[in-house]
Amino acid sequence: MKIIHLSDLHLVAPGATLHGLDPQDRLRRCVAHIRTLHADAAFVLLSGDLTHGGEPASYEAARAILAELPVPLHVTIGNHDSRSAFRAAFPHAPLSEGGFVQEAFDTPEGRFIVLDTHEPGRAEGRLCDQRLAWLEHALQIGEGPVFLCLHHPPFRVGLCRMDRIRLLDSDPLLAILQPHLGRVRHVFMGHLHRALAGSWHGIPFSGVRGTNHQIALDFVTQDVAPVSFEAAGYGVVLISPEAVIAHLEELADSEAW
Ligand SMILES: [Fe+2]
């Protein structure tokens, strides 16, 4: 099974730019790239930050551009999003009780659980008792492999500002995952605007670049997350009973994509 991991689109109002780049144009070209090369994917997993400022016009643009994806879309939101504006533009997106942008769905390779770590007005991520209880229930259905997707990493990665705005509720999350550790095959994350991979308490994870700007690999700067202009990218993940292979498609700033 091939899936596409897309993250951190950071769309702004039509005509506006962000860090000197046009996020809508870049997403449009990214979707065209996926249409050309990966129309055989099972679905796209979008791990949050569809918009930069949460404006309705940005969500309308996201809806229109993402409608061109050749395969189904499963999505959650990030710290830059607005839950209400997202729901208005994506009225058919599955929600969990309480209106959270969460869903669980089954695939031939296992159960995918998408978690909403957005906390209104905050940059860091949270999982309240209601969302954690929903996760606990979602894990109790079936005994097969599980894949998680969420915006905020539940651990530090060495980037000072991003570490302060990680998912703060990593301990309760880990406590819920603990009885299922042998089943959780992979965690797909956003937020970092970087391609990285590793493991957390034995659970493999990967993150991908954003489609607009990136965050520099800077382990020193404290107060801000310095923007970098490395190429945009998205993940192409190949999943079989034996392996999860996370590739990165780099989208160089050329006419080619
Ligand atoms: Fe982001």
Coordinates of C-alpha atoms and ligand atoms in Angstrom, one line a residue:
M1 CA 0.0 0.0 0.0
K2 CA 1.3 3.4 -1.0
I3 CA 0.2 6.5 0.9
I4 CA 1.1 10.2 0.6
H5 CA 2.1 12.2 3.7
L6 CA 1.4 15.9 3.2
S7 CA 1.9 18.6 5.8
D8 CA 2.1 22.2 6.7
L9 CA 0.6 24.0 3.7
H10 CA 0.3 27.3 5.5
L11 CA -2.1 28.8 2.9
V12 CA -2.7 32.6 3.1
A13 CA -5.5 34.7 1.5
P14 CA -5.5 34.6 -2.3
G15 CA -2.9 37.0 -3.7
A16 CA -0.9 37.2 -0.4
T17 CA 2.6 35.7 0.1
L18 CA 4.3 34.1 3.1
H19 CA 8.1 34.4 3.5
G20 CA 8.2 35.7 0.0
L21 CA 6.5 32.6 -1.4
D22 CA 3.0 31.9 -2.7
P23 CA 1.7 29.0 -0.7
Q24 CA -1.3 28.4 -2.9
D25 CA 0.8 28.2 -6.1
R26 CA 3.2 25.8 -4.3
L27 CA 0.4 23.6 -3.1
R28 CA -1.2 23.6 -6.6
R29 CA 2.1 22.4 -8.1
C30 CA 2.5 19.8 -5.3
V31 CA -1.0 18.4 -6.0
A32 CA -0.2 18.3 -9.8
H33 CA 3.1 16.4 -8.9
I34 CA 1.1 13.9 -6.9
R35 CA -1.4 13.5 -9.7
T36 CA 1.4 12.8 -12.2
L37 CA 3.4 10.4 -10.1
H38 CA 1.3 8.9 -7.3
A39 CA -2.3 8.6 -8.5
D40 CA -1.9 4.9 -7.4
A41 CA -1.7 5.9 -3.7
A42 CA -4.4 4.6 -1.4
F43 CA -5.0 8.0 0.2
V44 CA -3.3 11.2 1.3
L45 CA -2.7 11.8 5.0
L46 CA -2.5 15.6 5.8
S47 CA -0.9 16.3 9.2
G48 CA -2.1 19.8 9.9
D49 CA -1.4 23.5 9.4
L50 CA -3.6 23.8 6.2
T51 CA -3.5 27.6 6.7
H52 CA -1.1 30.1 8.3
G53 CA -3.7 32.3 10.0
G54 CA -6.9 30.3 10.0
E55 CA -8.9 32.7 7.7
P56 CA -12.0 31.3 5.9
A57 CA -10.6 32.4 2.5
S58 CA -7.5 30.3 3.1
Y59 CA -9.6 27.3 3.9
E60 CA -11.7 27.9 0.8
A61 CA -8.5 27.9 -1.3
A62 CA -7.3 24.7 0.5
R63 CA -10.6 23.0 -0.2
A64 CA -10.5 23.9 -3.9
I65 CA -6.8 22.9 -4.4
L66 CA -7.0 19.7 -2.4
A67 CA -10.2 18.7 -4.3
E68 CA -7.8 18.0 -7.3
L69 CA -6.0 15.2 -5.4
P70 CA -6.5 12.0 -7.3
V71 CA -7.1 9.9 -4.1
P72 CA -9.1 10.3 -0.8
L73 CA -7.9 12.8 1.8
H74 CA -7.6 12.1 5.5
V75 CA -6.8 15.3 7.5
T76 CA -6.2 16.8 10.9
I77 CA -5.4 20.3 12.0
G78 CA -2.4 22.0 13.5
N79 CA -1.6 25.0 15.7
H80 CA -1.9 27.5 12.8
D81 CA -5.4 26.2 12.0
S82 CA -8.9 27.3 13.2
R83 CA -11.1 24.3 14.0
S84 CA -14.3 26.2 13.2
A85 CA -13.1 27.7 9.9
F86 CA -11.8 24.2 8.9
R87 CA -15.1 22.6 9.7
A88 CA -16.9 25.3 7.7
A89 CA -14.8 24.6 4.6
F90 CA -14.7 20.9 5.0
P91 CA -18.2 20.0 6.3
H92 CA -17.8 16.3 5.4
A93 CA -14.5 15.8 7.3
P94 CA -15.0 13.2 10.0
L95 CA -15.1 14.6 13.6
S96 CA -15.0 12.9 16.9
E97 CA -17.4 13.7 19.8
G98 CA -16.7 17.3 20.8
G99 CA -16.0 18.4 17.3
F100 CA -12.3 17.4 17.2
V101 CA -10.8 16.7 13.7
Q102 CA -10.1 13.1 14.5
E103 CA -11.0 9.8 12.8
A104 CA -10.0 6.1 12.8
F105 CA -10.3 4.1 9.6
D106 CA -9.3 0.6 8.6
T107 CA -7.0 -0.3 5.6
P108 CA -5.6 -3.6 4.4
E109 CA -2.4 -2.8 6.3
G110 CA -4.1 -1.9 9.6
R111 CA -6.0 0.8 11.4
F112 CA -5.1 4.5 10.9
I113 CA -5.9 6.8 13.9
V114 CA -5.7 10.6 13.2
L115 CA -5.5 12.8 16.3
D116 CA -6.3 16.5 16.7
T117 CA -3.7 18.2 18.9
H118 CA -4.9 21.8 18.1
E119 CA -5.4 24.0 21.2
P120 CA -7.1 27.3 20.3
G121 CA -4.8 30.3 20.8
R122 CA -1.8 28.2 21.6
A123 CA 1.2 27.1 19.5
E124 CA 1.9 24.0 21.6
G125 CA -0.2 20.9 21.2
R126 CA -2.6 19.3 23.7
L127 CA -4.6 16.1 24.0
C128 CA -7.4 16.7 26.6
D129 CA -9.1 13.9 28.5
Q130 CA -11.9 13.8 25.9
R131 CA -9.4 13.2 23.0
L132 CA -7.3 10.8 25.0
A133 CA -10.5 8.7 25.9
W134 CA -11.4 8.7 22.2
L135 CA -7.9 7.4 21.3
E136 CA -8.1 4.7 24.0
H137 CA -11.4 3.5 22.6
A138 CA -10.1 3.6 19.0
L139 CA -7.2 1.4 20.0
Q140 CA -9.4 -1.1 21.7
I141 CA -11.2 -1.9 18.4
G142 CA -9.4 -4.8 16.8
E143 CA -5.9 -6.2 17.5
G144 CA -4.1 -5.6 14.2
P145 CA -1.4 -3.0 13.3
V146 CA -2.0 0.6 14.1
F147 CA -0.7 3.8 12.5
L148 CA -1.0 7.2 14.1
C149 CA -1.1 10.7 12.6
L150 CA -0.9 13.9 14.5
H151 CA 0.5 17.5 14.0
H152 CA 2.6 18.0 17.1
P153 CA 5.5 15.6 17.9
P154 CA 5.1 14.2 21.5
F155 CA 8.9 14.6 22.1
R156 CA 11.8 17.0 21.8
V157 CA 13.8 17.0 18.5
G158 CA 16.6 19.4 19.4
L159 CA 15.2 22.5 17.8
C160 CA 14.7 24.9 20.7
R161 CA 11.6 26.8 19.8
M162 CA 9.9 23.8 18.3
D163 CA 10.6 21.7 21.4
R164 CA 8.8 24.3 23.5
I165 CA 5.7 24.0 21.3
R166 CA 5.7 20.2 21.0
L167 CA 2.7 18.1 22.2
L168 CA 2.8 18.7 26.0
D169 CA 0.6 15.7 26.9
S170 CA 3.2 13.0 25.9
D171 CA 3.0 11.2 29.2
P172 CA -0.8 10.5 29.1
L173 CA -0.5 9.7 25.4
L174 CA 2.3 7.2 26.1
A175 CA 0.3 5.6 29.0
I176 CA -2.6 4.9 26.6
L177 CA -0.3 3.6 23.9
Q178 CA 1.7 1.4 26.3
P179 CA -0.5 -1.7 26.2
H180 CA -0.5 -1.5 22.4
L181 CA 3.2 -0.8 21.8
G182 CA 3.7 -4.0 19.8
R183 CA 0.9 -2.9 17.4
V184 CA 1.8 0.7 16.7
R185 CA 3.9 0.5 13.5
H186 CA 4.5 4.2 12.8
V187 CA 3.6 7.7 13.7
F188 CA 3.3 10.4 11.0
M189 CA 3.8 13.9 12.3
G190 CA 3.8 17.5 11.0
H191 CA 4.7 20.8 12.7
L192 CA 8.5 20.6 12.2
H193 CA 8.7 21.5 8.5
R194 CA 11.5 19.1 8.2
A195 CA 12.1 15.5 7.0
L196 CA 13.2 13.5 9.9
A197 CA 12.8 10.0 11.3
G198 CA 13.6 8.0 14.4
S199 CA 11.8 6.2 17.2
W200 CA 10.1 7.2 20.4
H201 CA 9.8 4.5 23.1
G202 CA 10.4 2.0 20.3
I203 CA 7.6 3.5 18.1
P204 CA 9.0 4.5 14.6
F205 CA 8.1 8.0 13.4
S206 CA 8.6 10.3 10.4
G207 CA 8.0 13.9 9.6
V208 CA 8.0 15.7 6.3
R209 CA 8.8 19.1 4.9
G210 CA 6.1 21.7 4.4
T211 CA 4.9 22.7 0.9
N212 CA 5.7 26.4 1.5
H213 CA 8.6 27.2 3.8
Q214 CA 10.9 25.0 5.9
I215 CA 12.4 25.3 9.4
A216 CA 16.2 25.5 9.6
L217 CA 18.2 22.7 11.1
D218 CA 19.4 25.2 13.8
F219 CA 20.1 23.7 17.3
V220 CA 21.1 27.1 18.8
T221 CA 18.5 29.8 18.2
Q222 CA 16.2 30.0 21.2
D223 CA 13.3 32.3 20.7
V224 CA 12.2 31.7 17.1
A225 CA 12.2 28.8 14.7
P226 CA 14.3 30.2 11.8
V227 CA 12.7 29.8 8.4
S228 CA 14.7 28.1 5.7
F229 CA 14.2 27.9 2.0
E230 CA 15.1 24.3 1.4
A231 CA 13.0 22.6 -1.2
A232 CA 9.4 21.8 -0.4
G233 CA 8.5 18.1 -0.1
Y234 CA 6.0 15.5 0.8
G235 CA 6.2 11.9 1.9
V236 CA 5.6 8.7 -0.2
V237 CA 5.2 5.8 2.2
L238 CA 5.2 2.2 1.2
I239 CA 3.6 -0.1 3.7
S240 CA 3.6 -3.9 3.7
P241 CA 3.3 -6.5 6.5
E242 CA 7.2 -6.6 6.6
A243 CA 8.1 -2.9 6.4
V244 CA 7.2 0.8 6.4
I245 CA 9.4 2.7 4.0
A246 CA 9.1 6.5 4.2
H247 CA 10.5 8.3 1.1
L248 CA 10.6 12.1 0.6
E249 CA 9.6 13.6 -2.7
E250 CA 11.6 16.9 -2.9
L251 CA 10.0 19.6 -5.0
A252 CA 12.9 21.8 -6.2
D253 CA 12.1 25.4 -7.2
S254 CA 12.1 24.7 -10.9
E255 CA 9.7 24.5 -13.7
A256 CA 9.9 20.7 -13.4
W257 CA 7.2 20.5 -10.8
Ligands
FE1 FE 3.5 24.5 10.3

